[in-house]
Each structure stands twice: as C-alpha cells, then as structure tokens.
mmCIF file of C-alpha atoms and ligand atoms in Angstrom:
data_model
loop_
_atom_site.group_PDB
_atom_site.id
_atom_site.type_symbol
_atom_site.label_atom_id
_atom_site.label_comp_id
_atom_site.label_asym_id
_atom_site.label_seq_id
_atom_site.Cartn_x
_atom_site.Cartn_y
_atom_site.Cartn_z
ATOM 1 C CA MET U 3 230.420 -19.466 72.426
ATOM 2 C CA THR U 4 229.331 -17.224 75.293
ATOM 3 C CA SER U 5 232.025 -15.065 76.956
ATOM 4 C CA PHE U 6 232.776 -14.841 80.419
ATOM 5 C CA ARG U 7 230.871 -12.127 82.663
ATOM 6 C CA ALA U 8 232.494 -10.727 85.839
ATOM 7 C CA GLY U 9 231.414 -7.625 87.842
ATOM 8 C CA VAL U 10 230.668 -6.261 91.274
ATOM 9 C CA VAL U 11 227.123 -6.170 92.981
ATOM 10 C CA ALA U 12 226.522 -4.067 95.983
ATOM 11 C CA ILE U 13 224.154 -5.573 98.542
ATOM 12 C CA VAL U 14 222.000 -2.696 99.991
ATOM 13 C CA GLY U 15 219.119 -2.534 102.305
ATOM 14 C CA LEU U 16 217.978 -1.357 105.779
ATOM 15 C CA PRO U 17 219.896 -2.775 108.779
ATOM 16 C CA ASN U 18 218.762 -6.325 109.732
ATOM 17 C CA VAL U 19 217.187 -7.354 106.518
ATOM 18 C CA GLY U 20 219.563 -10.153 106.107
ATOM 19 C CA LYS U 21 222.500 -8.841 103.840
ATOM 20 C CA SER U 22 225.281 -10.374 105.718
ATOM 21 C CA THR U 23 223.176 -13.827 106.104
ATOM 22 C CA LEU U 24 222.898 -13.908 102.161
ATOM 23 C CA LEU U 25 226.469 -13.288 101.598
ATOM 24 C CA ASN U 26 227.424 -15.982 103.707
ATOM 25 C CA LEU U 27 224.979 -18.284 102.095
ATOM 26 C CA LEU U 28 226.099 -17.438 98.614
ATOM 27 C CA LEU U 29 229.847 -17.924 99.500
ATOM 28 C CA GLY U 30 229.139 -21.163 101.396
ATOM 29 C CA GLN U 31 231.499 -19.635 104.130
ATOM 30 C CA LYS U 32 230.895 -17.289 106.970
ATOM 31 C CA ILE U 33 232.771 -14.134 106.183
ATOM 32 C CA ALA U 34 230.283 -11.692 107.515
ATOM 33 C CA ILE U 35 229.010 -11.428 111.035
ATOM 34 C CA VAL U 36 225.384 -11.609 111.729
ATOM 35 C CA SER U 37 223.220 -10.856 114.717
ATOM 36 C CA ALA U 38 219.515 -9.929 115.244
ATOM 37 C CA ARG U 39 220.729 -6.419 116.315
ATOM 38 C CA PRO U 40 220.712 -3.800 113.577
ATOM 39 C CA GLN U 41 224.176 -2.183 112.445
ATOM 40 C CA THR U 42 226.228 -5.283 113.329
ATOM 41 C CA THR U 43 228.076 -4.856 110.003
ATOM 42 C CA ARG U 44 230.278 -1.841 110.280
ATOM 43 C CA ASN U 45 232.669 -2.422 107.313
ATOM 44 C CA ARG U 46 232.394 -2.912 103.636
ATOM 45 C CA ILE U 47 233.104 -6.892 103.177
ATOM 46 C CA LEU U 48 233.727 -8.091 99.600
ATOM 47 C CA GLY U 49 232.977 -11.653 98.799
ATOM 48 C CA VAL U 50 233.909 -13.710 95.581
ATOM 49 C CA LYS U 51 231.296 -16.129 94.029
ATOM 50 C CA ASN U 52 232.527 -18.042 91.188
ATOM 51 C CA LEU U 53 229.785 -19.558 88.844
ATOM 52 C CA ASP U 54 229.885 -21.384 85.451
ATOM 53 C CA GLY U 55 231.091 -18.832 83.034
ATOM 54 C CA ALA U 56 230.964 -15.926 85.366
ATOM 55 C CA GLN U 57 232.186 -14.359 88.546
ATOM 56 C CA LEU U 58 229.888 -12.393 90.826
ATOM 57 C CA VAL U 59 231.613 -10.077 93.358
ATOM 58 C CA LEU U 60 229.391 -9.056 96.060
ATOM 59 C CA ILE U 61 229.748 -6.340 98.556
ATOM 60 C CA ASP U 62 228.135 -6.412 101.894
ATOM 61 C CA THR U 63 227.447 -2.837 103.129
ATOM 62 C CA PRO U 64 226.594 -1.618 106.359
ATOM 63 C CA GLY U 65 222.751 -0.966 106.538
ATOM 64 C CA LEU U 66 221.570 2.311 104.748
ATOM 65 C CA HIS U 67 219.858 4.201 107.342
ATOM 66 C CA ARG U 68 219.627 7.776 108.491
ATOM 67 C CA PRO U 69 221.592 9.056 111.655
ATOM 68 C CA SER U 70 218.912 9.785 114.456
ATOM 69 C CA GLY U 71 218.734 10.438 118.046
ATOM 70 C CA LYS U 72 221.411 8.739 119.918
ATOM 71 C CA GLY U 73 222.973 7.288 116.891
ATOM 72 C CA ARG U 74 224.114 10.773 115.571
ATOM 73 C CA SER U 75 227.723 10.044 116.127
ATOM 74 C CA GLU U 76 230.883 9.865 114.247
ATOM 75 C CA LEU U 77 230.438 6.334 114.009
ATOM 76 C CA ASN U 78 226.931 6.729 112.304
ATOM 77 C CA ARG U 79 227.979 9.310 109.684
ATOM 78 C CA TYR U 80 230.923 7.167 108.765
ATOM 79 C CA MET U 81 228.529 4.155 108.204
ATOM 80 C CA VAL U 82 226.056 6.166 105.968
ATOM 81 C CA GLU U 83 228.901 7.477 104.010
ATOM 82 C CA GLU U 84 230.435 4.069 103.456
ATOM 83 C CA ALA U 85 227.193 2.489 102.198
ATOM 84 C CA LEU U 86 226.684 5.264 99.602
ATOM 85 C CA ARG U 87 230.235 5.064 98.587
ATOM 86 C CA ALA U 88 229.650 1.425 98.047
ATOM 87 C CA PHE U 89 227.156 2.483 95.289
ATOM 88 C CA GLN U 90 229.528 4.263 93.178
ATOM 89 C CA ASP U 91 231.893 1.690 91.766
ATOM 90 C CA VAL U 92 229.573 -1.308 91.152
ATOM 91 C CA ASP U 93 227.991 -2.969 88.052
ATOM 92 C CA ALA U 94 224.719 -3.662 89.717
ATOM 93 C CA VAL U 95 222.818 -3.232 92.832
ATOM 94 C CA LEU U 96 220.866 -5.737 94.884
ATOM 95 C CA VAL U 97 218.348 -4.332 97.016
ATOM 96 C CA LEU U 98 217.311 -6.353 99.982
ATOM 97 C CA ALA U 99 214.003 -5.747 101.846
ATOM 98 C CA GLU U 100 211.872 -7.864 103.924
ATOM 99 C CA ALA U 101 208.860 -9.782 102.828
ATOM 100 C CA PRO U 102 205.592 -8.625 104.567
ATOM 101 C CA THR U 103 204.057 -10.515 107.346
ATOM 102 C CA GLU U 104 201.098 -8.141 107.547
ATOM 103 C CA PRO U 105 198.389 -7.145 104.961
ATOM 104 C CA ASP U 106 198.227 -3.482 103.197
ATOM 105 C CA TYR U 107 202.027 -3.564 102.367
ATOM 106 C CA LYS U 108 203.708 -0.195 101.879
ATOM 107 C CA ILE U 109 207.457 0.169 101.121
ATOM 108 C CA PRO U 110 208.789 1.461 104.367
ATOM 109 C CA PRO U 111 209.231 5.247 104.089
ATOM 110 C CA SER U 112 212.904 4.889 105.097
ATOM 111 C CA HIS U 113 213.423 3.591 101.638
ATOM 112 C CA ALA U 114 212.914 6.884 100.103
ATOM 113 C CA ALA U 115 216.699 7.817 100.073
ATOM 114 C CA LEU U 116 217.795 4.594 98.774
ATOM 115 C CA LEU U 117 215.172 4.660 95.899
ATOM 116 C CA ASP U 118 216.447 8.146 95.063
ATOM 117 C CA ALA U 119 220.047 7.160 95.289
ATOM 118 C CA LEU U 120 219.270 4.156 92.827
ATOM 119 C CA ALA U 121 217.679 6.330 90.433
ATOM 120 C CA ALA U 122 220.641 8.860 90.304
ATOM 121 C CA ALA U 123 223.150 5.956 90.022
ATOM 122 C CA LYS U 124 221.556 4.562 86.884
ATOM 123 C CA LYS U 125 222.860 0.909 87.790
ATOM 124 C CA PRO U 126 220.722 -2.013 86.853
ATOM 125 C CA SER U 127 219.425 -3.470 90.009
ATOM 126 C CA VAL U 128 217.441 -6.482 91.359
ATOM 127 C CA LEU U 129 215.073 -6.599 94.469
ATOM 128 C CA ALA U 130 215.001 -9.529 96.678
ATOM 129 C CA LEU U 131 212.315 -9.709 99.443
ATOM 130 C CA ASN U 132 213.822 -11.761 102.087
ATOM 131 C CA LYS U 133 212.810 -13.784 105.092
ATOM 132 C CA ILE U 134 209.751 -15.498 103.017
ATOM 133 C CA ASP U 135 210.104 -18.506 105.556
ATOM 134 C CA ARG U 136 208.623 -16.184 108.009
ATOM 135 C CA ALA U 137 205.666 -14.978 105.994
ATOM 136 C CA ARG U 138 202.790 -17.335 106.772
ATOM 137 C CA ARG U 139 200.525 -15.832 103.989
ATOM 138 C CA LYS U 140 202.066 -16.249 100.629
ATOM 139 C CA ASP U 141 199.230 -14.017 99.089
ATOM 140 C CA LEU U 142 200.877 -11.111 100.753
ATOM 141 C CA LEU U 143 203.870 -11.353 98.694
ATOM 142 C CA LEU U 144 202.358 -10.100 95.280
ATOM 143 C CA PRO U 145 201.194 -6.639 96.512
ATOM 144 C CA ALA U 146 204.505 -6.254 97.867
ATOM 145 C CA LEU U 147 206.396 -7.211 94.541
ATOM 146 C CA ASP U 148 203.657 -4.937 92.815
ATOM 147 C CA ALA U 149 204.646 -1.910 95.133
ATOM 148 C CA TRP U 150 208.386 -2.324 94.488
ATOM 149 C CA SER U 151 208.046 -2.710 90.726
ATOM 150 C CA ARG U 152 206.065 0.729 90.663
ATOM 151 C CA ALA U 153 208.778 2.423 92.781
ATOM 152 C CA HIS U 154 211.669 1.632 90.479
ATOM 153 C CA ALA U 155 212.440 -0.185 87.338
ATOM 154 C CA PHE U 156 213.979 -3.252 88.680
ATOM 155 C CA ALA U 157 215.696 -5.917 86.291
ATOM 156 C CA ALA U 158 213.769 -8.479 88.410
ATOM 157 C CA LEU U 159 212.265 -9.131 91.695
ATOM 158 C CA VAL U 160 212.937 -12.216 93.596
ATOM 159 C CA PRO U 161 211.446 -13.468 97.006
ATOM 160 C CA ILE U 162 214.121 -15.461 98.987
ATOM 161 C CA SER U 163 214.942 -16.818 102.315
ATOM 162 C CA ALA U 164 218.715 -16.209 102.911
ATOM 163 C CA LEU U 165 218.282 -18.427 105.977
ATOM 164 C CA ARG U 166 216.883 -21.585 104.251
ATOM 165 C CA GLY U 167 218.210 -20.763 100.667
ATOM 166 C CA ASP U 168 214.651 -20.656 99.032
ATOM 167 C CA GLY U 169 214.982 -18.569 95.633
ATOM 168 C CA VAL U 170 218.517 -18.047 96.081
ATOM 169 C CA ASP U 171 219.595 -19.696 92.819
ATOM 170 C CA GLN U 172 217.142 -17.680 90.829
ATOM 171 C CA LEU U 173 218.299 -14.639 92.413
ATOM 172 C CA VAL U 174 222.231 -15.477 91.242
ATOM 173 C CA GLU U 175 220.652 -16.136 87.767
ATOM 174 C CA GLU U 176 219.244 -12.713 87.896
ATOM 175 C CA LEU U 177 222.112 -11.066 89.017
ATOM 176 C CA ARG U 178 224.478 -12.988 86.554
ATOM 177 C CA LYS U 179 222.615 -11.334 83.701
ATOM 178 C CA LEU U 180 223.494 -7.738 85.026
ATOM 179 C CA LEU U 181 227.194 -8.499 84.912
ATOM 180 C CA PRO U 182 229.120 -6.997 82.010
ATOM 181 C CA GLU U 183 231.341 -9.219 79.878
ATOM 182 C CA GLY U 184 234.854 -9.510 81.000
ATOM 183 C CA GLU U 185 237.801 -11.250 82.657
ATOM 184 C CA ARG U 186 237.622 -12.453 86.253
ATOM 185 C CA LEU U 187 238.421 -9.520 88.666
ATOM 186 C CA PHE U 188 239.838 -11.832 91.317
ATOM 187 C CA PRO U 189 241.605 -15.137 91.465
ATOM 188 C CA GLU U 190 239.269 -18.140 91.349
ATOM 189 C CA GLU U 191 240.452 -19.259 94.969
ATOM 190 C CA MET U 192 239.907 -16.037 96.607
ATOM 191 C CA VAL U 193 236.714 -15.683 98.710
ATOM 192 C CA THR U 194 237.087 -12.592 100.349
ATOM 193 C CA ASP U 195 239.597 -9.375 100.423
ATOM 194 C CA ARG U 196 239.314 -9.556 104.095
ATOM 195 C CA ALA U 197 242.456 -11.100 105.956
ATOM 196 C CA GLU U 198 241.664 -14.137 108.541
ATOM 197 C CA ARG U 199 243.281 -11.781 111.051
ATOM 198 C CA TRP U 200 240.540 -9.189 110.533
ATOM 199 C CA LEU U 201 237.778 -11.769 110.340
ATOM 200 C CA ALA U 202 238.763 -13.448 113.637
ATOM 201 C CA GLY U 203 238.273 -9.801 115.266
ATOM 202 C CA GLU U 204 234.827 -9.639 113.649
ATOM 203 C CA MET U 205 233.960 -13.017 115.186
ATOM 204 C CA VAL U 206 234.624 -11.670 118.579
ATOM 205 C CA ARG U 207 232.680 -8.454 118.119
ATOM 206 C CA GLU U 208 229.894 -10.857 116.826
ATOM 207 C CA GLN U 209 229.886 -12.810 120.099
ATOM 208 C CA VAL U 210 229.787 -9.280 121.935
ATOM 209 C CA PHE U 211 226.606 -8.342 119.747
ATOM 210 C CA ILE U 212 224.934 -11.620 120.738
ATOM 211 C CA LEU U 213 225.693 -11.806 124.250
ATOM 212 C CA THR U 214 225.479 -8.360 125.527
ATOM 213 C CA ARG U 215 222.442 -5.654 125.530
ATOM 214 C CA GLU U 216 221.655 -2.094 125.249
ATOM 215 C CA GLU U 217 224.502 0.126 124.401
ATOM 216 C CA ILE U 218 227.124 -2.270 125.003
ATOM 217 C CA PRO U 219 227.509 -3.825 121.423
ATOM 218 C CA TYR U 220 227.770 -0.180 119.897
ATOM 219 C CA ALA U 221 230.443 0.795 122.283
ATOM 220 C CA VAL U 222 232.778 -1.967 121.210
ATOM 221 C CA ALA U 223 235.533 -2.160 118.927
ATOM 222 C CA VAL U 224 237.868 -5.267 118.613
ATOM 223 C CA THR U 225 241.517 -5.193 117.661
ATOM 224 C CA VAL U 226 243.647 -8.277 116.779
ATOM 225 C CA ASP U 227 246.862 -7.627 118.502
ATOM 226 C CA SER U 228 248.757 -10.841 117.510
ATOM 227 C CA PHE U 229 247.827 -13.583 115.254
ATOM 228 C CA LYS U 230 250.315 -16.418 115.095
ATOM 229 C CA GLU U 231 249.939 -19.509 112.988
ATOM 230 C CA ARG U 232 251.761 -22.421 114.273
ATOM 231 C CA ALA U 233 252.113 -25.861 112.725
ATOM 232 C CA LYS U 234 248.709 -27.318 114.046
ATOM 233 C CA ASP U 235 247.027 -24.316 115.546
ATOM 234 C CA VAL U 236 246.597 -20.606 115.759
ATOM 235 C CA VAL U 237 247.292 -18.371 118.689
ATOM 236 C CA ILE U 238 245.393 -15.026 118.828
ATOM 237 C CA ASP U 239 245.500 -12.057 121.223
ATOM 238 C CA ALA U 240 242.620 -9.706 120.718
ATOM 239 C CA THR U 241 241.313 -6.703 122.719
ATOM 240 C CA ILE U 242 237.823 -5.647 123.213
ATOM 241 C CA HIS U 243 237.883 -1.759 123.493
ATOM 242 C CA VAL U 244 234.941 -0.023 125.265
ATOM 243 C CA GLU U 245 234.361 3.533 126.212
ATOM 244 C CA LYS U 246 233.662 3.571 129.875
ATOM 245 C CA GLU U 247 234.750 1.638 132.853
ATOM 246 C CA ALA U 248 231.102 0.410 133.617
ATOM 247 C CA GLN U 249 231.026 -1.208 130.155
ATOM 248 C CA LYS U 250 234.142 -2.923 130.747
ATOM 249 C CA ARG U 251 232.985 -4.219 134.090
ATOM 250 C CA ILE U 252 229.918 -5.682 132.036
ATOM 251 C CA LEU U 253 232.060 -7.121 129.437
ATOM 252 C CA VAL U 254 234.314 -8.935 131.922
ATOM 253 C CA GLY U 255 231.424 -10.042 134.006
ATOM 254 C CA GLU U 256 231.334 -11.576 137.336
ATOM 255 C CA ARG U 257 234.417 -13.196 137.987
ATOM 256 C CA GLY U 258 235.337 -13.017 134.077
ATOM 257 C CA LYS U 259 232.464 -15.060 133.135
ATOM 258 C CA MET U 260 231.070 -12.750 130.415
ATOM 259 C CA VAL U 261 234.763 -12.366 128.517
ATOM 260 C CA ARG U 262 235.127 -16.193 128.949
ATOM 261 C CA GLU U 263 231.792 -17.091 127.359
ATOM 262 C CA ILE U 264 232.659 -14.571 124.566
ATOM 263 C CA GLY U 265 236.032 -15.999 124.115
ATOM 264 C CA SER U 266 234.883 -19.661 124.071
ATOM 265 C CA ARG U 267 232.037 -19.079 121.387
ATOM 266 C CA ALA U 268 234.481 -16.708 119.230
ATOM 267 C CA ARG U 269 237.103 -19.387 119.545
ATOM 268 C CA ARG U 270 234.747 -22.056 118.007
ATOM 269 C CA GLU U 271 233.750 -19.689 115.224
ATOM 270 C CA ILE U 272 237.241 -18.718 114.234
ATOM 271 C CA GLY U 273 238.153 -22.423 114.468
ATOM 272 C CA GLY U 274 235.383 -23.189 112.058
ATOM 273 C CA LEU U 275 236.744 -20.471 109.632
ATOM 274 C CA LEU U 276 240.302 -21.531 109.832
ATOM 275 C CA GLY U 277 239.720 -25.208 110.148
ATOM 276 C CA CYS U 278 242.176 -25.604 112.779
ATOM 277 C CA PRO U 279 242.274 -25.459 116.546
ATOM 278 C CA VAL U 280 242.431 -21.856 118.052
ATOM 279 C CA HIS U 281 243.793 -20.366 121.303
ATOM 280 C CA LEU U 282 242.175 -16.999 121.640
ATOM 281 C CA LYS U 283 243.276 -14.526 124.517
ATOM 282 C CA LEU U 284 241.064 -11.394 125.091
ATOM 283 C CA PHE U 285 241.667 -8.418 126.919
ATOM 284 C CA VAL U 286 239.304 -5.649 127.710
ATOM 285 C CA ARG U 287 240.254 -2.150 127.717
ATOM 286 C CA VAL U 288 238.720 1.178 128.327
ATOM 287 C CA ASP U 289 239.372 3.718 125.293
ATOM 288 C CA GLU U 290 237.180 6.668 126.347
ATOM 289 C CA GLY U 291 234.918 8.189 123.678
ATOM 290 C CA TRP U 292 236.241 5.868 120.654
ATOM 291 C CA SER U 293 233.014 5.884 118.708
ATOM 292 C CA GLN U 294 233.029 9.805 118.845
ATOM 293 C CA ASP U 295 236.344 10.472 117.659
ATOM 294 C CA ALA U 296 236.930 10.022 114.009
ATOM 295 C CA ARG U 297 240.772 9.651 114.394
ATOM 296 C CA ALA U 298 240.370 6.893 117.060
ATOM 297 C CA LEU U 299 238.229 5.194 114.389
ATOM 298 C CA ARG U 300 240.979 5.339 112.023
ATOM 299 C CA ASP U 301 243.246 4.040 114.411
ATOM 300 C CA LEU U 302 240.986 1.105 115.023
ATOM 301 C CA GLY U 303 240.727 0.345 111.429
ATOM 302 C CA TYR U 304 237.322 1.920 110.601
ATOM 303 C CA GLU U 305 238.507 3.666 107.373
HETATM 304 P P1 GDP N 21 222.059 -7.287 107.855
HETATM 305 O O1 GDP N 21 221.968 -6.393 108.990
HETATM 306 O O2 GDP N 21 221.221 -6.839 106.674
HETATM 307 O O3 GDP N 21 223.518 -7.663 107.615
HETATM 308 O O4 GDP N 21 221.353 -8.616 108.444
HETATM 309 P P2 GDP N 21 221.958 -9.835 109.087
HETATM 310 O O5 GDP N 21 222.325 -10.831 107.878
HETATM 311 O O6 GDP N 21 222.831 -9.566 110.163
HETATM 312 O O7 GDP N 21 220.478 -10.467 109.544
HETATM 313 C C1 GDP N 21 219.804 -10.009 110.484
HETATM 314 C C2 GDP N 21 218.800 -11.046 111.425
HETATM 315 O O8 GDP N 21 217.850 -11.562 110.413
HETATM 316 C C3 GDP N 21 219.671 -12.274 111.693
HETATM 317 O O9 GDP N 21 219.132 -12.644 113.029
HETATM 318 C C4 GDP N 21 219.323 -13.321 110.958
HETATM 319 O O10 GDP N 21 219.559 -14.543 111.347
HETATM 320 C C5 GDP N 21 217.953 -12.760 110.371
HETATM 321 N N1 GDP N 21 217.576 -13.399 109.045
HETATM 322 C C6 GDP N 21 218.359 -13.199 107.717
HETATM 323 N N2 GDP N 21 217.926 -13.798 106.794
HETATM 324 C C7 GDP N 21 216.705 -14.349 107.459
HETATM 325 C C8 GDP N 21 215.719 -15.203 106.722
HETATM 326 O O11 GDP N 21 215.793 -15.576 105.334
HETATM 327 N N3 GDP N 21 214.771 -15.607 107.354
HETATM 328 C C9 GDP N 21 214.586 -15.260 108.739
HETATM 329 N N4 GDP N 21 213.701 -15.728 109.276
HETATM 330 N N5 GDP N 21 215.652 -14.602 109.163
HETATM 331 C C10 GDP N 21 216.789 -14.066 108.680
HETATM 332 MG MG1 MG N 22 225.190 -7.096 107.998
#
C-alpha cells in the first residue's frame, strides 16, 4: 500500500508569468486575481488541491522582483520580503517562467537572485515554462529547457499553458513526487485559507487593475467594510483607498461612470465566487500616502 503524501509548494517567478492563473486553474476556482499588469498579487495566497492519495498545498506569491526606480517604496520592500519568506517553510518550489517566443534563449538575468535563493534553500524544485500556447515555434522550447536544466538541478522541467491547461496534469504529477509522506494538512473541503470577505475585496482590486491605467492600480487598496450574508444574497460595502484627490477623480469617473463599471464587473465576479446574487456598494476615499507608510499598510491588512 502506498502511503498518503502531503506538502506545501511555493509558486515563484517574476511578475506576470502566470502564477495566479496557474493556481486558479489547478484549484478549478478563482481565488487569485489576475491581470495583464505586473504586481497584481500583493499577498501570499494559499490554495489546496486534493489528489488521489495526496494533498498539494500551493502558495501563490507576489512576483520576485528587485525594487527599482519608482517602485522603491515600502510596498515594494514588503512584496520582496513576502516572496522570500514564502520560500522558507515549504516542501518544494515550483519556478514559473515564460516559454521563449524568440530564438537565442537566455534565462532572464533578473532570475539570478531567484536561482541563488533556490540553491541556498536546498528544496526540491520543478521548473515550468508557461504560455507555450503563445510560442509559435515549438523548436525554441528545447534550448530553453536546456538552459534551465544547466542553471539548477530541477527534479523536472515541464512546458505548460496555464491558460489552456496543456501540460498541467504532468506538472501536478511531478509536484506530487516531491511531497513528503504524511497526513493531510488541511480539511478536504477547504480550498483556500482566505476568507470570502477578503477575496471579495481582491475582486474589486482586480477590476481596478483591469480598468485603470498608469499609476492608478498601484495607488489603490481595497477594504471590505461590511459583508452581510442574507437568506438569498450577500450585501457588501467596500472602500477603494487612493493616495490623491486626482486619483479619486479618475476612479470615480465622469458622473460616477468608472466606479460603477468597477462595481458591476466586480459584483459579477464575486457572485461567481459565492454562487449567489451580490449587492456591492463601493466608496472611494483619499488616504494620503498609504503605500509609503508601513503602518497604514498594516492597518489595511497587508502584513
Ligand atoms: P502572475 O503575476 O505571475 O500571477 O501572473 P498572472 O496569473 O496575473 O498572469 C499575467 C498575465 O499572463 C495575464 O494576462 C494572464 O492572462 C496571462 N497568462 C497566464 N498564463 C498564460 C498562458 O498560459 N498563456 C497565455 N497566453 N497567457 C497567460
Ligand atoms: Mg499573481
């Protein structure tokens, strides 16, 4: 008889490689928000995938990145620390990178710190090259896999598409092999450690990322002020915090058009998550310099 395996795997990689997309696909449910912009994910999110004879606990981290230029803020420092911390208490690491679309592949230099950390952590790891659906030339894949296998002793290297699901079953099998023998870490019915209330706030923040431009997405935090479950629906009040009056004007939009659009899109997403109708009331409030101030970050739940 084979014994049960259970363990925690951190998904790490540069911003925008598809970590949250992969987590959502693996769980068959959207718990991590996704946008085409880097640094959409701000907090560590834990997801539980139950397999036959194993429990795979996945941690979606904010992207590993070096703070630079305008990002040199308290928020940035927090995100780097958070990503590195996610490394410490895991059984294995899944490194996600993008599959090449051009010849002459080189591992992006920005991965140096990640590879160093990986070697130092001495954790078993798997590399997945994501977005193979975009790669028109499949022959470009081999040199990339070769480069990665020379850079670190990965237990396996798997090309995948988190968007379409290609290669994902194989990836799960490779990760399963790295899990230690042991009992389930979480109850079988649990999908995430994040409360629905927190997820609802993230769904609002996701729409801000999708619908606004330039510095606005990064100037925003969302708090859920009230979350009332009634017999047939849920009533949610949430506040979108911004740093400046000018940002508030953009978020509210002409005659409230923008905040209404954010609200109606987020309402549909939250309804999908909760499986019932949702009434969502959004407020926009100026909280000067919240992203610069570590204490304000803690107050907003970013610790
Ligand atoms: P994260 O920052 O690593 O969490 O990346 P996200 O999951 O937020 O994804 C960043 C962007 O890449 C989004 O626009 C996704 O839709 C897109 N993306 C993720 N996986 C794939 C994939 O397999 N193929 C393609 N074409 N796009 C993907
Ligand atoms: Mg993400």
